[in-house]
Structure formats: C-alpha cells, structure tokens
Short mmCIF file of C-alpha atoms and ligand atoms in Angstrom, two decimals:
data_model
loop_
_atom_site.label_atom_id
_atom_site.label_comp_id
_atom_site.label_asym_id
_atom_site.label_seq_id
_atom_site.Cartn_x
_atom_site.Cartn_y
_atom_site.Cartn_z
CA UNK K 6 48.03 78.67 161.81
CA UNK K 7 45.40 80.96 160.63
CA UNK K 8 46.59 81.06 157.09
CA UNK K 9 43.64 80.13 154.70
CA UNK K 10 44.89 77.33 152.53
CA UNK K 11 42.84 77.52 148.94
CA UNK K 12 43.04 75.17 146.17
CA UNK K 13 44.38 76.68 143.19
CA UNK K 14 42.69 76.67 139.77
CA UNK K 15 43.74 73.50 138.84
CA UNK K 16 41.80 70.86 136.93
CA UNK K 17 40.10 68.40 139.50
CA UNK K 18 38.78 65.23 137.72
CA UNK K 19 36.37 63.20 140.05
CA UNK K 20 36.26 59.60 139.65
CA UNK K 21 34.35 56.87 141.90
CA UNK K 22 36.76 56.22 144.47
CA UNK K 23 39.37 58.81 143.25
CA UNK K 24 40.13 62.18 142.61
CA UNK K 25 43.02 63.27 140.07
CA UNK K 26 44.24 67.02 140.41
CA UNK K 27 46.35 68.08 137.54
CA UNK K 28 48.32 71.34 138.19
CA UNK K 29 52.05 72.44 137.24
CA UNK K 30 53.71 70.68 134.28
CA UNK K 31 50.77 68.34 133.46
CA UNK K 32 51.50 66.33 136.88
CA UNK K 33 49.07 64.32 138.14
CA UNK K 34 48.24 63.62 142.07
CA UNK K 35 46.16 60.44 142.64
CA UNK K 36 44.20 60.84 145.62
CA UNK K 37 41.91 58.19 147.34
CA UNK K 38 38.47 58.92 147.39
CA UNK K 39 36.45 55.71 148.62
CA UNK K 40 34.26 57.41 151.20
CA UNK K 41 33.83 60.73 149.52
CA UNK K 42 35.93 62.59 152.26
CA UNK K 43 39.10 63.71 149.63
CA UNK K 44 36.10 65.24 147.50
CA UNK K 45 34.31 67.06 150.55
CA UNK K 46 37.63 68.29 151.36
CA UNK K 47 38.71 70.02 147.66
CA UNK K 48 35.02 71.61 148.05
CA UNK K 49 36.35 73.33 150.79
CA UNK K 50 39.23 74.04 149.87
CA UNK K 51 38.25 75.70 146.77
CA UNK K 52 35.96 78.07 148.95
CA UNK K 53 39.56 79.10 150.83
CA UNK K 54 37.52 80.69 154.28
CA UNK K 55 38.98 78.51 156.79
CA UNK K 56 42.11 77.87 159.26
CA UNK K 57 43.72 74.50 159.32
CA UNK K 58 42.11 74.64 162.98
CA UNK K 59 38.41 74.96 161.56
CA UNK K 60 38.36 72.39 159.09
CA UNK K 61 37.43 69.12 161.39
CA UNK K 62 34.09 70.95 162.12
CA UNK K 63 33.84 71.83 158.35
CA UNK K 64 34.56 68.54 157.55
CA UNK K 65 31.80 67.40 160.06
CA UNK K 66 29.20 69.78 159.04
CA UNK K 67 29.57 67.50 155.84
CA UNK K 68 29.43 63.99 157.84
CA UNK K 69 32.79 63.38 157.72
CA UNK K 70 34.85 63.15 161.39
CA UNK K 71 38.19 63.89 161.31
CA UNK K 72 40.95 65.32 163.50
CA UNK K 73 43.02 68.05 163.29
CA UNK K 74 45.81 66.68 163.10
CA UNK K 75 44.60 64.71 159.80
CA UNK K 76 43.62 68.12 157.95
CA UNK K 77 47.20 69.51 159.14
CA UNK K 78 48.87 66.21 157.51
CA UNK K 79 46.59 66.76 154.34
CA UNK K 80 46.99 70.62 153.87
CA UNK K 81 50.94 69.88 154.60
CA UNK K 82 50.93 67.10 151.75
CA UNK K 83 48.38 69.04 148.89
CA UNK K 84 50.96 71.81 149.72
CA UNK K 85 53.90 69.88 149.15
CA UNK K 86 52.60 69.08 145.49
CA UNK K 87 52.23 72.68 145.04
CA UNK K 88 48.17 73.04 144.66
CA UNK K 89 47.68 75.60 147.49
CA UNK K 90 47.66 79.18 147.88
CA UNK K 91 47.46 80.94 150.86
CA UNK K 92 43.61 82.24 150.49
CA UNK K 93 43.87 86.12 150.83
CA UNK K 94 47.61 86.84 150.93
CA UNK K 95 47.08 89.99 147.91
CA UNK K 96 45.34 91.64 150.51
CA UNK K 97 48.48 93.30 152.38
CA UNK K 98 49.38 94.84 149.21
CA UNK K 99 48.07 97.96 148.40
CA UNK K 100 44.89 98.07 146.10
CA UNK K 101 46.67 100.32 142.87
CA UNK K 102 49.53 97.18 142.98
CA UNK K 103 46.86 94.54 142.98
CA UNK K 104 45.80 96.11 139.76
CA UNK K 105 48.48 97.15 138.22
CA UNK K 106 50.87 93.70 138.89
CA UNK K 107 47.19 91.00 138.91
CA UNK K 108 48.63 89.21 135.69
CA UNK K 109 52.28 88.81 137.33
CA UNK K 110 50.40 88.34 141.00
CA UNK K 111 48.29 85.04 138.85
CA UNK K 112 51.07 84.01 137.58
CA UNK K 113 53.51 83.56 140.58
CA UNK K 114 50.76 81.69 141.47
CA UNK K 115 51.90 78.94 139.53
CA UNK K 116 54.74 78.52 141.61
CA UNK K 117 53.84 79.84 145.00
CA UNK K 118 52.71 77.86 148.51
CA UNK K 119 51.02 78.31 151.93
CA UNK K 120 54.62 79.61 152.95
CA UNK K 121 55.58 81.91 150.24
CA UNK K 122 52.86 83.87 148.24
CA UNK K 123 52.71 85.50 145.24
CA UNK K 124 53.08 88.74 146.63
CA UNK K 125 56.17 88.00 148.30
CA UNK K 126 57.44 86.95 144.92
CA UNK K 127 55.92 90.21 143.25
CA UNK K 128 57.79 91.99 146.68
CA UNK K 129 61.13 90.24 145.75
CA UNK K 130 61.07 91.74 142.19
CA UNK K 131 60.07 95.29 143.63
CA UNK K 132 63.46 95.15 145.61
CA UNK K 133 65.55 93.61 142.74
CA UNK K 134 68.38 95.74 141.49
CA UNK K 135 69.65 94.72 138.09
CA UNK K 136 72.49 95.98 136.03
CA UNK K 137 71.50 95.40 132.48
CA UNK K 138 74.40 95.97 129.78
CA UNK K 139 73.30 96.70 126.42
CA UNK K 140 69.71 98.86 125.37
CA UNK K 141 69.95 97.46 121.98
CA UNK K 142 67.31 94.91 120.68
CA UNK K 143 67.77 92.14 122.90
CA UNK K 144 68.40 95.00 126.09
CA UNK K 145 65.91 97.55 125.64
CA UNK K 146 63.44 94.66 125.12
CA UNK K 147 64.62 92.78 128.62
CA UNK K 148 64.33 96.33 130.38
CA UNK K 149 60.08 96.59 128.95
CA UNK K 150 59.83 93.03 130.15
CA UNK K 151 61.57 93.88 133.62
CA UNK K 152 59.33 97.11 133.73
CA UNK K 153 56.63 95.66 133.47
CA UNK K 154 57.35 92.95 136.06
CA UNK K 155 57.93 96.33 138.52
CA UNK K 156 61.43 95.39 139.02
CA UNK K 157 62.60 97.88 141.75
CA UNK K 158 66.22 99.54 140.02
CA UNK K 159 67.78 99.18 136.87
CA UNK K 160 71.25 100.63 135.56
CA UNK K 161 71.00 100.29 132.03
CA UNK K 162 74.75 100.87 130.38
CA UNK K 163 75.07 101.68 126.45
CA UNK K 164 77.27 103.59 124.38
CA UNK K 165 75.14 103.96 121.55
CA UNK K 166 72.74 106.50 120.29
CA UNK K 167 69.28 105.59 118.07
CA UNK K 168 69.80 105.33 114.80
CA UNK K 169 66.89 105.15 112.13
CA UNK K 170 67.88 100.15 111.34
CA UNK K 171 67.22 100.31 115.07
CA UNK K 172 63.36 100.63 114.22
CA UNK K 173 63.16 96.93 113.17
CA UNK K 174 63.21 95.98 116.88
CA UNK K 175 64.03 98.28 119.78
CA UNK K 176 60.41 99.14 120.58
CA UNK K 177 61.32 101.34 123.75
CA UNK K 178 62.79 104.00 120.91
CA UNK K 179 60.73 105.98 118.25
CA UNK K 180 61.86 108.13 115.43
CA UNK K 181 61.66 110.93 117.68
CA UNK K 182 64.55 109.46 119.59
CA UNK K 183 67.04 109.46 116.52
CA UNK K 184 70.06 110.61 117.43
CA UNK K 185 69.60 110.56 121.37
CA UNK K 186 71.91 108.04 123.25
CA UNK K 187 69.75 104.86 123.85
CA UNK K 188 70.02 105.33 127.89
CA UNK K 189 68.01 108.54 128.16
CA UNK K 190 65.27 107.24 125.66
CA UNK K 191 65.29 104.37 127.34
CA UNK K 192 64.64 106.14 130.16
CA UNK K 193 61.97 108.91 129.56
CA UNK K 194 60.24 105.33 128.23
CA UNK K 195 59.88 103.71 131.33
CA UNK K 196 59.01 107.26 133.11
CA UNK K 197 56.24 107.51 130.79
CA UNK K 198 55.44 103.99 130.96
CA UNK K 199 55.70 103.35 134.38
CA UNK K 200 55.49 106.89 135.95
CA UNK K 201 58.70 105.80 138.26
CA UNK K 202 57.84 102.01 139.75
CA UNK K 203 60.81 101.24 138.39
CA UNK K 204 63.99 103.58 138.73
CA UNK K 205 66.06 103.49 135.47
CA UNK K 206 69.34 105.03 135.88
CA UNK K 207 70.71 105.77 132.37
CA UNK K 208 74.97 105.00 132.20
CA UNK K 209 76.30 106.57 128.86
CA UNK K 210 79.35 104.25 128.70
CA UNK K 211 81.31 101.36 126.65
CA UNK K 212 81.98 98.19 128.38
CA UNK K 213 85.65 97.43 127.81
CA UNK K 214 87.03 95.43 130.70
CA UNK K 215 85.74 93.25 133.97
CA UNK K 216 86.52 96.48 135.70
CA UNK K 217 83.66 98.31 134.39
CA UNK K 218 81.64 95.56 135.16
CA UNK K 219 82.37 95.16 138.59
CA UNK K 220 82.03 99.11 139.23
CA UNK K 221 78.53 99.33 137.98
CA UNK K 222 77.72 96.02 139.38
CA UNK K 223 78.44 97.13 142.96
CA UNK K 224 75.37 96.19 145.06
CA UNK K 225 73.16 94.64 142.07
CA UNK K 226 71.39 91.22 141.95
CA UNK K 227 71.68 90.01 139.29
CA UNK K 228 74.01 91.05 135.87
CA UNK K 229 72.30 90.45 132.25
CA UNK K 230 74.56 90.51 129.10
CA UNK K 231 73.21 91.68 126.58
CA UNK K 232 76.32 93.09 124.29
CA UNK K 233 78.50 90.92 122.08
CA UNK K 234 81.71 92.88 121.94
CA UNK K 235 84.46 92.77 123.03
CA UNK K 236 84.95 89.64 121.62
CA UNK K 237 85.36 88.02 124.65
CA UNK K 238 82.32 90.04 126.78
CA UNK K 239 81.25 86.94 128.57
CA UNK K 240 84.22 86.08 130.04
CA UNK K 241 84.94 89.44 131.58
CA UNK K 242 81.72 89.57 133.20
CA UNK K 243 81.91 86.10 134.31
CA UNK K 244 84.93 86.91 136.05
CA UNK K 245 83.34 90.44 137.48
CA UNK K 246 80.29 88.18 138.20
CA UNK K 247 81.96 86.19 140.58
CA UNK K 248 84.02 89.29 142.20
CA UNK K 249 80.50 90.76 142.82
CA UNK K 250 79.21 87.10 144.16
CA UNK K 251 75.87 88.04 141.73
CA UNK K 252 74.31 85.49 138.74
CA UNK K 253 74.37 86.68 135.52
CA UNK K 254 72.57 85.74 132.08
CA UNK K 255 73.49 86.35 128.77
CA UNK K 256 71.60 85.43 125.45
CA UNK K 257 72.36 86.33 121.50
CA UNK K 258 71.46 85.34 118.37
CA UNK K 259 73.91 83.65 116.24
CA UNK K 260 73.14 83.22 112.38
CA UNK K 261 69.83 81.65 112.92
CA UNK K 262 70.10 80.51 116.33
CA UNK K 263 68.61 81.81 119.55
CA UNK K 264 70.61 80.70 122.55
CA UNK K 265 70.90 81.83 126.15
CA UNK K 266 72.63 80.72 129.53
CA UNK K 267 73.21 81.60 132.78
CA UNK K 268 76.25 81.07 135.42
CA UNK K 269 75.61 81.09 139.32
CA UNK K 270 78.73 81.77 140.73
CA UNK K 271 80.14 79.22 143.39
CA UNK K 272 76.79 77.01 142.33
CA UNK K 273 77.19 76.31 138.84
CA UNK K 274 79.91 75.62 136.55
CA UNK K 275 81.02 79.29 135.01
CA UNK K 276 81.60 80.33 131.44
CA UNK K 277 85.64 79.64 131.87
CA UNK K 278 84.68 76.37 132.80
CA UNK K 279 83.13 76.30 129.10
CA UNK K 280 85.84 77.59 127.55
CA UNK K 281 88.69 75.85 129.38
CA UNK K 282 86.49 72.61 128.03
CA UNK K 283 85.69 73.54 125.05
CA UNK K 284 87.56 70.51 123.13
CA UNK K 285 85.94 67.93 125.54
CA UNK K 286 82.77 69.04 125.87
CA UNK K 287 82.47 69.62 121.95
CA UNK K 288 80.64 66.25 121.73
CA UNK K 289 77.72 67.32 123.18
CA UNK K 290 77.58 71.02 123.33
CA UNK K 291 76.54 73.16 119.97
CA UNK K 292 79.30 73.78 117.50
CA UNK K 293 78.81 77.56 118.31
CA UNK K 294 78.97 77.25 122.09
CA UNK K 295 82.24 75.56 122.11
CA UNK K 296 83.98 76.73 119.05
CA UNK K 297 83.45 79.79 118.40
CA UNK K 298 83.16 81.27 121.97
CA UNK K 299 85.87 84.15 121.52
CA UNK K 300 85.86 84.46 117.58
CA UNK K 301 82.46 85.26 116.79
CA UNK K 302 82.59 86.06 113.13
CA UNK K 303 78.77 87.25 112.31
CA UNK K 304 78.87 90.54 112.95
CA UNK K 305 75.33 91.13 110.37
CA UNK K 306 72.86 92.02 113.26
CA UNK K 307 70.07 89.92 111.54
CA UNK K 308 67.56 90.06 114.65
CA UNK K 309 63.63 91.20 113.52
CA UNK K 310 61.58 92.32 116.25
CA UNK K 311 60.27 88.93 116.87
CA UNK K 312 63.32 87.73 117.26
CA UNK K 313 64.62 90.07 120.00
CA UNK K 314 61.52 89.79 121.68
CA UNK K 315 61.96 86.25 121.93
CA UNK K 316 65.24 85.98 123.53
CA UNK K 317 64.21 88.79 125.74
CA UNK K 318 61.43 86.71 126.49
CA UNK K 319 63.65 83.84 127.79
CA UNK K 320 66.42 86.01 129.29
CA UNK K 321 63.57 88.12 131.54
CA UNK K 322 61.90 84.23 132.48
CA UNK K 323 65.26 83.40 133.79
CA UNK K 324 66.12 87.14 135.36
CA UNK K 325 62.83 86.31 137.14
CA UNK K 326 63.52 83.22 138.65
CA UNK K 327 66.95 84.78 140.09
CA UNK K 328 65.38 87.38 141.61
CA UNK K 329 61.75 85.76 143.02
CA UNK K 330 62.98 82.41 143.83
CA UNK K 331 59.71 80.88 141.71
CA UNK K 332 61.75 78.20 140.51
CA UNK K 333 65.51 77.07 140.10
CA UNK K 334 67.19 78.79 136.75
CA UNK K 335 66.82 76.52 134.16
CA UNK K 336 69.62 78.26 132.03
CA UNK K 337 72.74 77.50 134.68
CA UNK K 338 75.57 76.31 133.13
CA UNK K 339 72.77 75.22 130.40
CA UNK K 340 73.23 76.11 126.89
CA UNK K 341 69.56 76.61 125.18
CA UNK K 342 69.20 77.50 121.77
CA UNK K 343 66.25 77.88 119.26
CA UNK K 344 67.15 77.38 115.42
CA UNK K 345 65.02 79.31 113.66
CA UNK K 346 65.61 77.67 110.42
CA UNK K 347 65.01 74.08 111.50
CA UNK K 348 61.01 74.31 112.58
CA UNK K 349 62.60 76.57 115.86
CA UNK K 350 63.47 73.38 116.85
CA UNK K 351 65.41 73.44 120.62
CA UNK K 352 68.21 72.23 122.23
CA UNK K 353 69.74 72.34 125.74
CA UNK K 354 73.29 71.05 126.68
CA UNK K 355 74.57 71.56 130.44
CA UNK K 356 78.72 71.84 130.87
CA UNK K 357 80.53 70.85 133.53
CA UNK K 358 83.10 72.20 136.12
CA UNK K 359 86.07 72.26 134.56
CA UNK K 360 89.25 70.91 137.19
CA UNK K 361 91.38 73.38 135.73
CA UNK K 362 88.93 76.53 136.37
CA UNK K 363 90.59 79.16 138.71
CA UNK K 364 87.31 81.23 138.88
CA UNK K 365 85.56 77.97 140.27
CA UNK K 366 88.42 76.64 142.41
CA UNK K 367 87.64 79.48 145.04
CA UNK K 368 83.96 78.64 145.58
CA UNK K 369 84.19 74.79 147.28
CA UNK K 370 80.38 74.50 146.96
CA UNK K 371 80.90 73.75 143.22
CA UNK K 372 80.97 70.25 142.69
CA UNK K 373 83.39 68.53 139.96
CA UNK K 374 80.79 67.05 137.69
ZN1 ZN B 427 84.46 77.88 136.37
#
C-alpha cells in the first residue's frame, strides 16, 4: 500500500509503560508502551511521510526491529479505532476546493479512515441531489447550511412569496426580496453566495399530495421536510419516500419544542409505523409525537432566528450523514426533541416496526422490533 497513514490531531497522553490516545467521543485507546516502541511509532505517525512498507526501517532507524507485517497489524488496528488519516489524500482535489471546503475537509476528518478520506466524503456531498420542500425558516436555513457544505443540486419547492414577519428568521431573504416568491430569492442567494457550486433549481409550487412528492423526487437522494401542512405532510412523503426508495428527514418546532426524525425506507421503521402505534408506543414516545401526529393545532409560527437555525442545524447534521456516509443517522425512526422552556433540555425516543405497516411489509430487510 503506499497510502501514508497519519495520526490525527488527537490528544496523546504518554505515561511510563503506556500511551492513552483520546479521539472521537472522548474514547480512550490503551496502548502498551513498556519498551518505548508504541511511542516511537505515534512520532512517526504524526510526521505522516511513510508507506506501511517503510516503517520497519523507520522504526529501526529509532532502535526498534520490527517486521512488516507487525506495522501492517498496527496501522490496521489504530485504523480500526478511527485515529488515522490517509496523509495527503486533499491533494487530488483541486487547490480553490481545498480552500473554499478546508473547515468541512477538517471536519470529515473526524470520521474518516485510511480507506475513505475526507475528500471522498466532501466528493459524496458534491454529487448529492436533494429535494428540499419548504424555503421558509427552517428550509431556507437547511439550503445555506447545504450550500455551504457544496452540496451538488438542490430543488427547493415553495409556494410562498417574502413577506416583511419573515425577517425574524429566513436569513437567505432581505427586504429587497418582499414580495418575490421565496424560490427565486432563494436562488439569486446561493448564485451570489456560491457563484453556482451548488445548482438551486427554484419550483414555484404547493405540496398537496404524495404525487407531487414523488414527481419532484425523481432521481434525488435524499427528501427533507420542511413544511407542516397538509396536516398530514409526513405521511405523504413517507409514502412517496419509499416509492422513490430515498431517506427523508423532517424537523419542526412545536410550542416550545424542537424535534426532528428521519425514516430510511426498507431499514428503519417509517412514520406509518408511528402512527399505526401511536397508542402503544405512547408510553415512551413524547405526547406530541404520538398524539398529535395528524391534528397539529399550533398554527402561531413562534420560531426566532435562533430557533430555525437550530433545527436547521440538526436537520443539515443528519442530511449530511445520508449523503457522506460519515456516520449512521442518528435521527432514524428516532424522535429528538429540544424543549426550549425546560433548560433546552433533550430527549430521544426510537419507535418500532409496526406488524400492521403496509409501507414496511414490502421491504423484508426491516426487522419487527
Ligand atoms: Zn412502516
């Protein structure tokens, strides 16, 4: 292999006789260190400027014999707990992208390996296509957040034009745009934000049935909700969801609570699984969630800037772990909510499959939980 592996920039604590590495989530990797070999080795690794095949003679420059076949084993098992890169791998991406993407680059760092980099995951978002329904607070603020990440296509769908309350929190509009339909503003945004990285295709249009759904969907990744009516939105796009064989997310604010989740179609439990259990699941799962899933009777739109920010915060984390891969979705089937009004305390309640679910019964790969 002549892949360069590199330590990340993780905290290494040094001990007599052990070394401690402390990377993702806080976890901690005990490594032996008795003879000062695991030390010598993290030196060189930290340098990242050699091959799996040259680091015996490193290690021997140092006083340390070893075979190749022990470095493989090593690099294989510091890669396994996810403190590698893959020293160099920016460099096949052109130098303006480097710049313009090096906070996403570092940060799919976090999550990528000697196998996949973080340009592949920055390459993965480059090609996604995402239909995104609703440019109101919680959509126009997912579409920056998507923008910014260089996602590759975007078919933004609204029905409504600026108007003066929208101000509060739909930061891709000014009060030059009042009166334009939220699509077009939106896009002449992102072409003066983004100068075309990311092609926003503007659909004037009200979302009224699956139908809809499933048209504009046609070829897309991934589907993001963010509309509340009809009343009963997220079943419709479930069911288009799983026509088009794409995930979708979808997020709101209720009251004074945040929540979002997502469904993976023929993986996770769906929203008519939710629904069709609503009465059993109601032990666990938030009042709202269960209850109240097709009578949603707060129609104030409450949501400051802050507030749509931060649930287009979380609904653009989870778009991104769709489309890269970084991680698994941590909103599947998972109801997670933030109460604002309770010290933003949080909450998250999975569902299960429900027996009854026809949606579900098609896809065999979902297991009855
Ligand atoms: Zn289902």
């Amino acid at each position: 292999m002549r892949a360069r592996p590199q330590l990340k920039p993780i905290a290494v604590i040094r001990r007599p006789s052990e070394v401690i590495l402390v990377g993702r989530a806080l976890e901690a990797t005990y490594l032996d260190d008795t003879d000062g070999s695991t030390s010598a080795l993290l030196d060189l690794l930290t340098e990242g400027k050699h091959t799996v095949g040259e680091l015996p003679a490193a290690m021997g420059a140092r006083g340390y014999t070893v075979t190749g076949a022990e470095m493989a084993a090593a690099v294989e098992a510091l890669d396994e707990v996810g403190v590698l890169l893959r020293a160099g791998s920016d460099d096949d991406l052109a130098p303006s992208t480097r710049r313009r993407h090096e906070s996403n680059l570092r940060f799919y760092d976090l999550y990528a390996g000697m196998r996949r980099t973080s340009a592949d995951h920055h390459r993965a978002m480059a090609r996604a296509d995402v239909l995104l329904l609703g440019a109101g607070g919680m959509g126009s603020g997912v579409l920056q957040s998507l923008i910014g990440l260089g996602a590759g296509r975007i078919r933004l769908v609204d029905c409504d034009t600026v108007e003066e309350k929208n101000l509060a929190r739909q930061f891709a509009y000014g009060h030059y745009d009042i009166g334009r339909p939220k699509v077009t503003a939106a896009r002449d945004w992102a072409r003066r934000y983004a100068a075309g990285d990311t092609v926003v295709e503007p659909i004037h249009e009200e979302i009224t049935g699956a139908d809809a759904v499933r048209r504009l969907g046609a070829g897309a990744d991934l589907v993001i909700c963010a509309i509340d009516t009809p009343d009963d939105v997220h079943l419709m796009v479930n069911e288009a969801c799983f026509d088009l064989g794409v995930p979708f997310i979808a997020a709101g604010l209720q009251y004074s609570m945040l929540f979002y989740w997502s469904v993976q179609p023929g993986v996770s439990p769906c929203r008519l699984c939710l629904e069709l259990g609503r009465d059993e699941q109601s032990a666990t799962m938030p009042e709202l969630a269960t209850q109240h899933v097709l009578r949603s009777t707060d129609k104030v739109n409450r949501a400051t800037g802050p507030i749509a920010q931060l649930l287009a915060g979380f609904v653009t984390l989870e778009a991104g772990r769709y489309l890269t891969g970084t991680d698994a979705p941590v909103a599947a089937a998972t109801y997670h909510t933030v109460e604002l009004t309770d010290g933003m305390r949080t909450s998250r309640e999975s569902w299960a499959r429900h027996p009854a679910c026809r949606l579900c019964a098609r896809t065999a790969a979902v297991a009855v939980a």
